[in-house]
């Protein structure tokens, strides 16, 4: 192999490490999200007795929404790093996640799409609970956007299944 070609190939391969700061940035975003979660929890606990049931449910759904976003960040950071940067050496760790090391790029896309649908569902439910204060056109648009997320997730799952079937057929 020519030296220039070898250098370019190694540079291209090493470029995957440029993603590592992005994953660290997502971890920092999650730390900010944790701070916001506890701020909202404190707000809920101080205003709880003055809230009606609908407002309380909306506040709790907001907390659930933040937890789901945090779950999404964890999935992206761990599986993205492992799939695109470097394997995580966690042989001695006892509390490994059940999906650890099993999410390829296709599976990660499907899990992300499913998480986005779940987060969108929470936002839609919050909007429906607060429907009296939201214009009908906005509610309709939220439903349309939510349906777009659902269709996208289904299409990703279908395409992943098609690709998996194609690879299985090629291996035979």
PDB file of N, CA and C in Angstrom, residues 102 112 117:
ATOM      1  N   UNK A 102     -25.776  -4.723  22.031  1.00  0.00           N
ATOM      2  CA  UNK A 102     -26.679  -5.389  21.097  1.00  0.00           C
ATOM      3  C   UNK A 102     -27.323  -4.423  20.110  1.00  0.00           C
ATOM      4  N   UNK A 112     -34.715   4.971  18.869  1.00  0.00           N
ATOM      5  CA  UNK A 112     -34.837   6.424  18.908  1.00  0.00           C
ATOM      6  C   UNK A 112     -36.203   6.866  18.394  1.00  0.00           C
ATOM      7  N   UNK A 117     -41.665   8.865  19.446  1.00  0.00           N
ATOM      8  CA  UNK A 117     -43.122   8.675  19.424  1.00  0.00           C
ATOM      9  C   UNK A 117     -43.677   8.733  20.849  1.00  0.00           C
TER      10      UNK A 117
END
